[in-house]
Short mmCIF file of C-alpha atoms in Angstrom, two decimals:
data_model
loop_
_atom_site.label_atom_id
_atom_site.label_comp_id
_atom_site.label_asym_id
_atom_site.label_seq_id
_atom_site.Cartn_x
_atom_site.Cartn_y
_atom_site.Cartn_z
CA MET A 668 -8.95 -39.63 93.10
CA MET A 669 -11.17 -39.49 96.21
CA LYS A 670 -11.63 -35.75 95.72
CA LYS A 671 -12.72 -36.32 92.10
CA ILE A 672 -15.17 -39.01 93.20
CA ARG A 673 -16.64 -36.66 95.81
CA TYR A 674 -17.20 -34.00 93.15
CA ILE A 675 -18.96 -36.51 90.89
CA LEU A 676 -21.16 -37.76 93.71
CA LEU A 677 -21.93 -34.19 94.65
CA MET A 678 -23.07 -33.44 91.11
CA ILE A 679 -25.77 -36.09 91.43
CA PHE A 680 -27.15 -34.15 94.40
CA ILE A 681 -26.75 -30.78 92.69
CA ILE A 682 -28.33 -31.77 89.38
CA SER A 683 -31.38 -33.13 91.21
CA ALA A 684 -31.88 -29.76 92.94
CA CYS A 685 -31.33 -27.17 90.19
CA ASP A 686 -33.74 -24.66 88.70
CA ARG A 687 -36.76 -25.13 90.95
CA GLY A 688 -38.97 -22.65 92.74
CA PHE A 689 -39.00 -21.82 96.46
CA ASP A 690 -41.49 -24.55 97.34
CA GLU A 691 -40.03 -27.25 95.10
CA ILE A 692 -36.41 -26.66 96.08
CA ASN A 693 -37.05 -27.22 99.78
CA ILE A 694 -36.66 -30.99 99.80
CA ASP A 695 -37.46 -32.37 103.24
CA PRO A 696 -34.04 -32.86 104.86
CA THR A 697 -35.48 -35.56 107.13
CA LYS A 698 -36.38 -37.74 104.13
CA HIS A 699 -33.41 -37.13 101.84
CA ARG A 700 -30.39 -37.93 103.97
CA VAL A 701 -27.59 -36.39 102.00
CA LEU A 702 -24.54 -36.45 104.27
CA ALA A 703 -24.05 -33.25 106.26
CA THR A 704 -20.47 -33.12 105.03
CA SER A 705 -21.67 -33.17 101.41
CA LYS A 706 -24.17 -30.42 102.19
CA LEU A 707 -21.36 -28.16 103.37
CA THR A 708 -19.43 -28.90 100.17
CA SER A 709 -22.42 -28.08 98.02
CA THR A 710 -23.19 -24.95 100.05
CA GLN A 711 -19.69 -23.65 99.46
CA LEU A 712 -19.88 -24.36 95.73
CA PHE A 713 -23.34 -22.81 95.47
CA THR A 714 -22.04 -19.72 97.28
CA SER A 715 -19.12 -19.43 94.87
CA GLY A 716 -21.80 -19.64 92.23
CA GLU A 717 -22.40 -20.68 88.68
CA ARG A 718 -21.97 -18.76 85.46
CA TYR A 719 -25.55 -17.44 85.67
CA GLU A 720 -25.20 -15.11 88.67
CA ASN A 721 -21.47 -14.50 88.29
CA TRP A 722 -21.99 -13.26 84.74
CA ARG A 723 -24.94 -11.03 85.58
CA ALA A 724 -24.74 -9.73 89.14
CA ASN A 725 -21.00 -9.92 89.73
CA LEU A 726 -19.58 -8.97 86.32
CA ILE A 727 -22.20 -7.35 84.07
CA TYR A 728 -23.37 -5.07 86.86
CA GLN A 729 -20.89 -4.67 89.69
CA SER A 730 -17.53 -5.07 87.93
CA THR A 731 -18.37 -2.31 85.46
CA MET A 732 -20.04 -0.03 88.00
CA MET A 733 -16.82 -0.32 90.02
CA GLN A 734 -14.79 0.35 86.87
CA HIS A 735 -12.69 -2.76 87.00
CA PHE A 736 -14.15 -3.71 83.62
CA ALA A 737 -15.64 -1.75 80.74
CA THR A 738 -17.29 -2.82 77.51
CA THR A 739 -18.96 -1.41 74.43
CA ALA A 740 -21.54 -4.22 74.48
CA GLY A 741 -24.99 -2.87 75.26
CA TYR A 742 -26.15 -5.89 77.30
CA TRP A 743 -23.52 -5.13 79.95
CA ALA A 744 -26.07 -2.97 81.73
CA GLY A 745 -23.87 -1.96 84.67
CA ASP A 746 -21.37 -0.25 82.40
CA LYS A 747 -24.04 2.20 81.26
CA TYR A 748 -26.43 2.24 84.27
CA THR A 749 -29.30 0.76 82.31
CA TRP A 750 -31.78 -1.63 83.90
CA ASN A 751 -32.13 -5.30 83.08
CA ARG A 752 -34.31 -6.63 85.88
CA GLY A 753 -33.42 -10.27 85.23
CA TYR A 754 -29.71 -9.53 85.39
CA ALA A 755 -30.08 -7.33 88.46
CA SER A 756 -32.04 -9.98 90.38
CA SER A 757 -29.81 -12.89 89.37
CA LEU A 758 -28.11 -13.35 92.74
CA ILE A 759 -31.35 -13.27 94.71
CA ASP A 760 -32.95 -15.59 92.15
CA ARG A 761 -30.15 -18.14 92.35
CA TYR A 762 -28.98 -18.02 95.98
CA TYR A 763 -32.37 -18.70 97.58
CA THR A 764 -32.83 -21.90 95.58
CA THR A 765 -29.28 -23.13 96.12
CA ALA A 766 -27.02 -21.73 98.84
CA VAL A 767 -29.77 -20.55 101.22
CA LYS A 768 -31.85 -23.70 100.88
CA THR A 769 -28.85 -25.97 101.43
CA ILE A 770 -27.39 -24.13 104.43
CA GLU A 771 -30.77 -23.99 106.18
CA ASP A 772 -31.26 -27.73 105.58
CA LEU A 773 -27.75 -28.39 106.86
CA LEU A 774 -28.38 -26.56 110.11
CA VAL A 775 -31.57 -28.57 110.73
CA GLN A 776 -29.78 -31.82 109.99
CA LEU A 777 -26.84 -31.00 112.27
CA GLU A 778 -29.27 -30.31 115.12
CA GLU A 779 -31.39 -33.43 114.52
CA ASP A 780 -28.33 -35.65 114.29
CA GLY A 781 -26.74 -34.21 117.43
CA GLU A 782 -23.55 -33.24 115.64
CA PRO A 783 -20.77 -31.41 117.53
CA GLU A 784 -21.22 -27.71 118.23
CA GLU A 785 -18.17 -26.83 116.15
CA MET A 786 -19.84 -28.24 113.04
CA LYS A 787 -22.90 -26.09 113.72
CA ALA A 788 -20.68 -23.05 114.33
CA ILE A 789 -18.96 -23.47 110.97
CA ALA A 790 -22.33 -23.77 109.22
CA ARG A 791 -23.54 -20.63 111.01
CA ILE A 792 -20.50 -18.64 109.83
CA MET A 793 -21.09 -19.88 106.28
CA ARG A 794 -24.72 -18.85 106.60
CA VAL A 795 -23.73 -15.32 107.61
CA PHE A 796 -21.49 -15.00 104.58
CA ILE A 797 -24.33 -16.03 102.25
CA TYR A 798 -26.87 -13.63 103.71
CA SER A 799 -24.35 -10.80 103.94
CA ARG A 800 -23.90 -10.92 100.18
CA LEU A 801 -27.65 -10.85 99.66
CA THR A 802 -28.47 -8.04 102.04
CA ASP A 803 -25.50 -5.88 101.02
CA LEU A 804 -26.58 -6.10 97.39
CA TYR A 805 -30.35 -5.74 97.82
CA GLY A 806 -31.04 -4.33 101.30
CA ASP A 807 -34.05 -5.86 103.05
CA VAL A 808 -34.27 -9.54 102.05
CA PRO A 809 -35.87 -12.75 103.32
CA TYR A 810 -33.75 -13.86 106.28
CA SER A 811 -35.51 -15.17 109.38
CA GLU A 812 -38.07 -17.14 107.35
CA ALA A 813 -35.93 -17.93 104.30
CA GLY A 814 -35.29 -21.47 103.07
CA LYS A 815 -37.99 -22.95 105.30
CA ALA A 816 -40.79 -23.97 102.93
CA VAL A 817 -40.70 -27.63 103.97
CA ILE A 818 -38.90 -27.18 107.27
CA GLU A 819 -41.58 -24.84 108.68
CA GLY A 820 -44.13 -24.53 105.88
CA ILE A 821 -43.18 -20.93 105.02
CA PHE A 822 -43.62 -20.43 101.28
CA THR A 823 -43.80 -16.64 101.23
CA PRO A 824 -41.03 -15.43 103.57
CA LYS A 825 -41.04 -11.90 104.89
CA TYR A 826 -38.29 -9.46 103.97
CA ASP A 827 -36.44 -8.60 107.18
CA PRO A 828 -35.17 -5.03 107.67
CA GLN A 829 -31.45 -4.85 107.00
CA SER A 830 -30.85 -3.36 110.44
CA GLU A 831 -32.29 -6.51 112.02
CA ILE A 832 -30.40 -8.80 109.64
CA TYR A 833 -27.12 -7.11 110.56
CA ALA A 834 -27.82 -7.36 114.28
CA ASP A 835 -28.47 -11.08 113.96
CA MET A 836 -25.52 -11.78 111.64
CA LEU A 837 -23.13 -10.10 114.08
CA LYS A 838 -24.67 -12.05 116.97
CA GLU A 839 -24.23 -15.26 115.00
CA LEU A 840 -20.58 -14.50 114.36
CA GLU A 841 -19.94 -13.63 118.00
CA GLU A 842 -21.50 -16.86 119.25
CA SER A 843 -19.99 -19.10 116.59
CA THR A 844 -16.42 -17.86 116.86
CA ALA A 845 -16.58 -18.36 120.64
CA ILE A 846 -17.28 -22.07 120.07
CA LEU A 847 -14.35 -22.73 117.77
CA SER A 848 -10.93 -23.61 119.13
CA ASP A 849 -8.22 -25.33 117.09
CA GLY A 850 -8.05 -28.77 115.57
CA THR A 851 -10.10 -30.34 112.77
CA SER A 852 -13.89 -30.44 112.64
CA GLY A 853 -16.01 -33.36 111.52
CA TYR A 854 -16.29 -31.90 108.02
CA GLY A 855 -12.67 -32.75 107.23
CA ASP A 856 -11.80 -32.55 103.54
CA ALA A 857 -15.46 -32.00 102.62
CA ASP A 858 -14.81 -28.44 103.73
CA LEU A 859 -13.35 -27.12 100.49
CA MET A 860 -12.34 -23.81 102.02
CA PHE A 861 -10.40 -24.79 105.15
CA GLN A 862 -10.40 -28.64 105.22
CA GLY A 863 -12.12 -28.53 108.61
CA ASP A 864 -9.46 -26.34 110.24
CA MET A 865 -11.37 -24.75 113.11
CA GLY A 866 -8.70 -22.14 113.79
CA LYS A 867 -9.01 -20.84 110.23
CA TRP A 868 -12.80 -20.81 110.52
CA ARG A 869 -12.55 -18.84 113.77
CA ARG A 870 -10.25 -16.28 112.17
CA PHE A 871 -12.57 -16.09 109.15
CA GLY A 872 -15.52 -15.51 111.48
CA TYR A 873 -13.77 -12.64 113.24
CA SER A 874 -12.59 -11.21 109.91
CA MET A 875 -16.19 -11.28 108.70
CA MET A 876 -17.19 -9.58 111.93
CA MET A 877 -14.72 -6.80 111.19
CA ARG A 878 -16.04 -6.47 107.62
CA LEU A 879 -19.65 -6.24 108.77
CA GLY A 880 -18.72 -3.99 111.67
CA PHE A 881 -17.13 -1.54 109.26
CA ARG A 882 -20.32 -1.57 107.16
CA LEU A 883 -22.01 0.27 110.03
CA ILE A 884 -19.58 3.21 109.94
CA LYS A 885 -22.02 5.69 108.37
CA VAL A 886 -25.21 4.60 110.10
CA ASP A 887 -23.87 3.85 113.62
CA PRO A 888 -20.20 4.80 114.15
CA ALA A 889 -20.20 3.74 117.81
CA ALA A 890 -21.49 0.26 116.99
CA SER A 891 -19.01 0.05 114.13
CA LYS A 892 -16.10 0.69 116.47
CA GLU A 893 -17.49 -1.77 119.02
CA TRP A 894 -17.74 -4.64 116.55
CA VAL A 895 -14.43 -3.92 114.87
CA THR A 896 -12.78 -3.90 118.29
CA LYS A 897 -14.38 -7.24 119.19
CA ALA A 898 -13.14 -8.73 115.94
CA ILE A 899 -9.58 -7.53 116.42
CA ASN A 900 -9.51 -8.78 120.01
CA GLY A 901 -10.93 -12.13 118.90
CA GLY A 902 -8.22 -12.69 116.30
CA VAL A 903 -8.57 -12.11 112.56
CA MET A 904 -6.66 -13.60 109.62
CA GLU A 905 -2.91 -13.68 110.14
CA SER A 906 -1.48 -14.51 106.70
CA ASN A 907 -2.39 -15.56 103.17
CA ALA A 908 -2.69 -19.09 104.54
CA ASP A 909 -5.98 -17.93 106.11
CA ILE A 910 -7.60 -16.69 102.86
CA ALA A 911 -11.21 -17.85 102.47
CA PHE A 912 -11.45 -19.18 98.94
CA ILE A 913 -12.94 -22.05 96.99
CA PRO A 914 -10.56 -24.13 94.84
CA HIS A 915 -12.37 -25.11 91.65
CA THR A 916 -11.86 -27.82 89.09
CA ALA A 917 -12.35 -27.72 85.31
CA GLY A 918 -15.04 -30.39 85.54
CA PRO A 919 -17.45 -32.06 85.78
CA GLU A 920 -20.10 -29.60 84.64
CA GLY A 921 -21.84 -27.20 86.99
CA VAL A 922 -20.73 -25.51 90.18
CA ASN A 923 -17.49 -27.48 90.40
CA LYS A 924 -16.25 -24.91 87.87
CA ASN A 925 -15.47 -21.30 88.69
CA GLY A 926 -18.51 -19.32 87.51
CA ILE A 927 -16.40 -16.28 86.63
CA GLY A 928 -14.10 -18.51 84.58
CA GLU A 929 -17.12 -19.94 82.79
CA THR A 930 -18.19 -16.39 81.98
CA PHE A 931 -14.78 -15.61 80.51
CA THR A 932 -15.09 -18.74 78.38
CA ALA A 933 -18.48 -17.66 77.05
CA ASP A 934 -17.99 -13.90 76.72
CA ALA A 935 -15.02 -12.07 75.20
CA SER A 936 -16.52 -8.58 75.21
CA MET A 937 -15.19 -7.29 78.55
CA ARG A 938 -12.08 -5.16 78.73
CA MET A 939 -10.16 -3.76 81.67
CA SER A 940 -11.44 -0.32 82.54
CA LYS A 941 -9.28 2.70 81.85
CA THR A 942 -9.79 3.64 85.50
CA PHE A 943 -8.23 0.38 86.67
CA ILE A 944 -5.43 0.23 84.09
CA ASP A 945 -4.47 3.82 84.89
CA PHE A 946 -4.28 2.89 88.58
CA LEU A 947 -2.10 -0.14 87.80
CA GLN A 948 0.58 1.82 85.94
CA GLY A 949 3.92 0.96 87.57
CA ASP A 950 2.22 -1.81 89.56
CA PRO A 951 3.60 -5.36 89.18
CA ARG A 952 0.01 -6.64 89.16
CA LEU A 953 -0.66 -4.97 85.80
CA THR A 954 0.27 -7.89 83.57
CA VAL A 955 -0.76 -10.52 86.09
CA LEU A 956 -4.33 -9.28 85.97
CA GLY A 957 -4.44 -7.97 82.40
CA SER A 958 -3.04 -8.74 78.96
CA LEU A 959 -3.73 -7.72 75.40
CA PRO A 960 -5.88 -10.09 73.32
CA GLU A 961 -4.00 -12.55 71.16
CA ASP A 962 -5.89 -11.41 68.05
CA THR A 963 -4.99 -7.85 67.11
CA GLY A 964 -8.22 -7.42 65.19
CA GLU A 965 -6.23 -6.71 62.04
CA LYS A 966 -5.40 -8.89 59.05
CA ASN A 967 -2.32 -9.36 56.86
CA ALA A 968 -2.12 -9.24 53.07
CA ASN A 969 -3.44 -12.80 52.90
CA ASP A 970 -6.55 -11.84 54.89
CA GLU A 971 -5.29 -13.83 57.88
CA PRO A 972 -5.61 -12.52 61.44
CA ILE A 973 -2.49 -10.91 62.84
CA LEU A 974 -1.69 -12.41 66.24
CA ARG A 975 0.35 -11.03 69.10
CA THR A 976 3.10 -13.05 70.72
CA GLU A 977 2.86 -13.78 74.44
CA GLU A 978 5.61 -11.24 75.05
CA GLU A 979 3.63 -8.58 73.17
CA ARG A 980 0.44 -9.44 75.05
CA LEU A 981 2.20 -8.98 78.39
CA ASP A 982 4.14 -5.83 77.52
CA PRO A 983 3.26 -3.41 80.35
CA ASP A 984 3.90 -0.39 78.13
CA MET A 985 1.24 -1.54 75.65
CA GLN A 986 -1.63 -2.08 78.10
CA LYS A 987 -4.56 0.26 77.52
CA GLY A 988 -7.83 0.49 79.44
CA LEU A 989 -11.21 1.01 77.84
CA PRO A 990 -13.25 4.01 79.06
CA ASN A 991 -16.56 3.09 80.72
CA GLY A 992 -19.97 3.99 79.40
CA LEU A 993 -19.33 3.93 75.66
CA ASP A 994 -20.69 2.04 72.68
CA LEU A 995 -18.57 1.51 69.56
CA GLU A 996 -19.78 4.69 67.90
CA MET A 997 -19.07 6.78 70.99
CA LEU A 998 -15.66 5.12 71.40
CA GLU A 999 -14.66 6.09 67.87
CA GLU A 1000 -15.93 9.63 68.36
CA MET A 1001 -14.02 10.03 71.63
CA THR A 1002 -10.75 8.25 70.81
CA GLY A 1003 -10.67 7.63 67.09
CA GLU A 1004 -10.36 3.92 67.92
CA LYS A 1005 -12.93 1.39 66.77
CA ASN A 1006 -10.99 -1.82 67.39
CA ILE A 1007 -11.59 -3.08 70.94
CA GLN A 1008 -8.80 -5.64 70.38
CA ALA A 1009 -6.44 -2.74 71.06
CA TYR A 1010 -7.58 -2.71 74.70
CA THR A 1011 -6.43 -4.83 77.63
CA GLU A 1012 -8.62 -7.75 78.66
CA PRO A 1013 -8.45 -9.96 81.77
CA ASN A 1014 -5.27 -11.98 81.49
CA ARG A 1015 -6.43 -15.06 79.61
CA LEU A 1016 -3.00 -16.60 80.09
CA LEU A 1017 -3.57 -16.85 83.85
CA ILE A 1018 -6.66 -15.65 85.74
CA THR A 1019 -9.61 -16.61 83.53
CA GLY A 1020 -9.64 -20.40 83.91
CA GLU A 1021 -12.68 -22.39 84.92
CA ASP A 1022 -10.44 -24.01 87.56
CA ALA A 1023 -9.35 -20.66 89.05
CA PRO A 1024 -9.88 -20.04 92.78
CA MET A 1025 -12.91 -18.00 93.89
CA PHE A 1026 -12.14 -15.58 96.73
CA PHE A 1027 -14.61 -14.81 99.52
CA GLN A 1028 -12.35 -12.81 101.86
CA THR A 1029 -8.60 -12.30 101.83
CA TYR A 1030 -5.87 -11.49 104.29
CA ALA A 1031 -5.06 -8.37 102.26
CA GLU A 1032 -8.57 -7.04 102.91
CA VAL A 1033 -8.11 -7.73 106.62
CA GLU A 1034 -4.83 -5.82 106.75
CA PHE A 1035 -6.41 -2.84 105.00
CA MET A 1036 -9.25 -2.87 107.52
CA LEU A 1037 -6.73 -3.01 110.36
CA ALA A 1038 -5.01 -0.01 108.82
CA GLU A 1039 -8.32 1.84 108.70
CA ALA A 1040 -9.07 0.90 112.31
CA GLY A 1041 -5.74 2.45 113.25
CA VAL A 1042 -6.48 5.65 111.34
CA ARG A 1043 -10.01 6.03 112.73
CA TRP A 1044 -9.66 4.86 116.30
CA GLY A 1045 -6.02 4.13 117.09
CA LEU A 1046 -6.71 0.40 117.15
CA ALA A 1047 -4.50 -2.49 116.01
CA GLY A 1048 -1.15 -0.72 115.99
CA ASP A 1049 0.63 1.20 113.25
CA PRO A 1050 -1.62 1.92 110.21
CA GLU A 1051 1.38 2.20 107.91
CA ALA A 1052 2.57 -1.29 108.81
CA HIS A 1053 -0.87 -2.72 108.13
CA TYR A 1054 -1.16 -0.81 104.85
CA ASN A 1055 2.20 -2.17 103.67
CA ALA A 1056 1.25 -5.68 104.77
CA GLY A 1057 -2.03 -5.37 102.86
CA VAL A 1058 -0.32 -4.35 99.64
CA ARG A 1059 2.21 -7.16 100.02
CA ALA A 1060 -0.50 -9.74 100.73
CA ALA A 1061 -2.61 -8.56 97.79
CA MET A 1062 0.31 -9.09 95.44
CA LYS A 1063 1.53 -12.36 96.95
CA MET A 1064 -1.93 -13.97 96.86
CA LEU A 1065 -1.90 -13.91 93.06
CA GLU A 1066 0.37 -16.97 93.23
CA LEU A 1067 -2.84 -18.91 93.89
CA TYR A 1068 -3.66 -18.51 90.19
CA GLY A 1069 -0.42 -20.29 89.28
CA SER A 1070 3.31 -19.69 89.17
CA ALA A 1071 2.93 -16.96 86.53
CA GLY A 1072 1.13 -14.93 89.18
CA ALA A 1073 4.15 -14.81 91.48
CA ILE A 1074 5.43 -11.31 92.25
CA SER A 1075 8.88 -10.98 93.81
CA ASP A 1076 9.56 -9.32 97.14
CA GLY A 1077 11.88 -6.91 95.37
CA ASP A 1078 9.14 -5.77 92.99
CA ILE A 1079 6.79 -5.26 95.93
CA ASP A 1080 9.44 -3.31 97.83
CA ASP A 1081 9.98 -1.08 94.79
CA TYR A 1082 6.25 -0.45 94.49
CA LEU A 1083 5.89 0.48 98.15
CA MET A 1084 8.86 2.80 97.91
CA ALA A 1085 7.33 4.52 94.88
CA ASN A 1086 3.87 4.60 96.50
CA PRO A 1087 4.53 5.19 100.22
CA TYR A 1088 1.83 5.36 102.85
CA ASP A 1089 0.44 8.88 103.09
CA PRO A 1090 -1.07 9.70 106.51
CA ALA A 1091 -2.76 12.83 105.14
CA ASN A 1092 -4.62 10.75 102.54
CA ALA A 1093 -4.80 7.51 104.45
CA LEU A 1094 -8.47 6.48 104.15
CA GLU A 1095 -8.56 7.06 100.41
CA GLN A 1096 -5.23 5.30 99.88
CA ILE A 1097 -6.19 2.29 102.02
CA ASN A 1098 -9.60 1.82 100.43
CA THR A 1099 -8.36 2.36 96.89
CA GLN A 1100 -5.92 -0.49 97.49
CA TYR A 1101 -8.84 -2.47 98.94
CA TRP A 1102 -10.67 -1.91 95.64
CA ALA A 1103 -7.66 -3.21 93.70
CA ALA A 1104 -7.36 -6.25 95.99
CA THR A 1105 -11.03 -7.21 95.54
CA PHE A 1106 -10.90 -7.31 91.74
CA LEU A 1107 -13.32 -10.06 90.57
CA ASN A 1108 -14.96 -10.22 94.02
CA GLU A 1109 -17.15 -7.36 92.89
CA TYR A 1110 -19.71 -7.94 95.64
CA GLU A 1111 -17.10 -6.73 98.10
CA SER A 1112 -15.72 -3.99 95.84
CA PHE A 1113 -19.21 -2.52 95.44
CA ALA A 1114 -20.08 -2.76 99.13
CA ASN A 1115 -16.83 -1.19 100.32
CA TRP A 1116 -17.08 1.60 97.74
CA ARG A 1117 -20.56 2.47 99.01
CA ARG A 1118 -19.27 2.43 102.57
CA THR A 1119 -16.21 4.62 102.00
CA GLY A 1120 -16.67 6.49 98.71
CA PHE A 1121 -13.24 5.24 97.59
CA PRO A 1122 -11.85 5.00 95.07
CA VAL A 1123 -13.23 8.23 93.68
CA LEU A 1124 -14.98 7.08 90.50
CA VAL A 1125 -16.23 9.42 87.78
CA PRO A 1126 -19.75 8.29 86.77
CA VAL A 1127 -20.81 7.86 83.16
CA ASN A 1128 -23.92 9.35 81.58
CA TYR A 1129 -24.84 7.01 78.76
CA PRO A 1130 -28.02 7.95 76.85
CA GLY A 1131 -31.04 6.18 78.31
CA ASN A 1132 -29.47 5.37 81.70
CA VAL A 1133 -31.92 5.05 84.61
CA THR A 1134 -29.87 6.66 87.39
CA GLY A 1135 -29.51 10.23 86.18
CA GLY A 1136 -25.85 9.58 85.47
CA THR A 1137 -25.00 8.42 89.01
CA ILE A 1138 -23.43 5.11 90.01
CA PRO A 1139 -26.12 2.66 91.26
CA ARG A 1140 -26.39 2.00 94.99
CA ARG A 1141 -28.00 -1.48 94.93
CA LEU A 1142 -29.46 -4.08 92.60
CA THR A 1143 -33.18 -4.83 92.34
CA TYR A 1144 -35.48 -7.62 93.50
CA ALA A 1145 -36.88 -10.47 91.44
CA GLU A 1146 -39.90 -9.51 89.38
CA SER A 1147 -41.52 -12.83 90.27
CA ASP A 1148 -41.86 -11.80 93.92
CA GLN A 1149 -44.28 -9.06 92.91
CA SER A 1150 -46.74 -11.83 92.01
CA ASN A 1151 -45.55 -14.76 94.17
CA ASN A 1152 -44.96 -12.86 97.43
CA PRO A 1153 -46.69 -9.51 96.88
CA GLU A 1154 -47.49 -8.48 100.45
CA ASN A 1155 -43.97 -9.04 101.77
CA TYR A 1156 -42.42 -7.53 98.66
CA GLN A 1157 -44.55 -4.40 99.03
CA ALA A 1158 -43.74 -4.14 102.74
CA ALA A 1159 -40.04 -4.08 101.88
CA ILE A 1160 -40.59 -1.39 99.25
CA ASP A 1161 -42.68 0.71 101.64
CA ARG A 1162 -39.97 0.49 104.29
CA GLN A 1163 -36.79 0.73 102.21
CA GLY A 1164 -37.82 2.81 99.21
CA PRO A 1165 -38.52 2.19 95.52
CA ASP A 1166 -37.17 -0.98 93.97
CA GLU A 1167 -34.67 0.97 91.91
CA LEU A 1168 -30.92 0.99 91.33
CA THR A 1169 -30.58 4.35 93.09
CA THR A 1170 -32.28 3.40 96.38
CA ARG A 1171 -29.77 3.13 99.22
CA VAL A 1172 -29.65 0.20 101.63
CA TRP A 1173 -29.93 0.86 105.37
CA TRP A 1174 -26.22 1.17 106.15
CA ASP A 1175 -25.49 3.30 103.03
CA VAL A 1176 -26.76 6.61 104.39
CA GLU A 1177 -25.72 9.86 102.71
#
């Protein structure tokens, strides 16, 4: 009951702050004394996100570019590499007026109120996560001056170079993790992710350090190894109990709900990509993640829809992925099929709920990174052991969706026996499993694919695409900044390159 009351009280704060501009959203934190604990709660929910940005940036663009999903619907621009500026800028539009604003206000309030250093450290780690999503997706973004319209009177923040953002984020993680010991912080249960558990926050901070350290592998291999080594020595996630995720509820309205789940409620056009379904053949995750639609798309003699039984929907032999980059006419020409109800969709019996968990970073990802560290530099012990542990963790974590997501140890053992670790193909194997494990966290799937080139994805070449038939490398800035913050916007373009889907961010060198 207390948790429900906290959500309802939080909604009063959230509703009062939604859909405003940079200057209006920056309510003076010294005059509006929302509890610091509530600000952390709202920051975490804002970071998980609403339907708006999850539909557009996460799913419409990244999930289809990474070939987890496919669709014949033309407005799913990422599936066909077309450009919808409003969709592409949705994360930057939403985060700066919600997650960024709230975390910056929280840090000021913690300092003014003289709160314990561990509370500040947790907020700093959360801040790094927020900005890492933004900079990985867009490149140079407002960072050092962001969220400070009222705090410091900065209404047109500069776009910091990504190289400088990364240097500061890694510094922040190093300093913050050093502060955290064990025990419970002052946030307590208001911390939706770890209930104030400082040990879990410390391990999350070091796991984030390893993630960001690996991002540097193409642009600065020596620094990459240095930061990955620091993270491993500091102590990363140790089990699925350390997973960084937000538990959502089915109400009240707004960010208490899982924004991806809200998208699934509103949109039934997405299907599992043929690329992903082909990969999942023989994998016990196949019918945890995907199922056939209940409606077959056909009718009986009485003109009534023919429905599939649950058993038929979950039949692994019947699952079929939709090729990317096709409209209905092209699909019929290529396959002879014009009924998209014949194709697998996200499993609406399990993973598509508005109360589903939202994952930020998982233990499976950490184990795959440890395996890669072993392959590249001989760090962290046996790569094969870490690879196997990553696969096992990726399958076991699906229990968090509910009991129907449970995969037995025997099924996992059988899968690993049929798909053993291959030292000669280790980096591709590890990072392809990483791609499978980050399904629905498409921010991470997209970033890790750009870093490693795995899995090997075959691009589409839909008529009218804007990338020359190549998979995009970033999303694009808000159109409003061309008029509201023109000098800083232009400085970012001059430094980074054209504001296009094909421009690479700093760490994504060829």
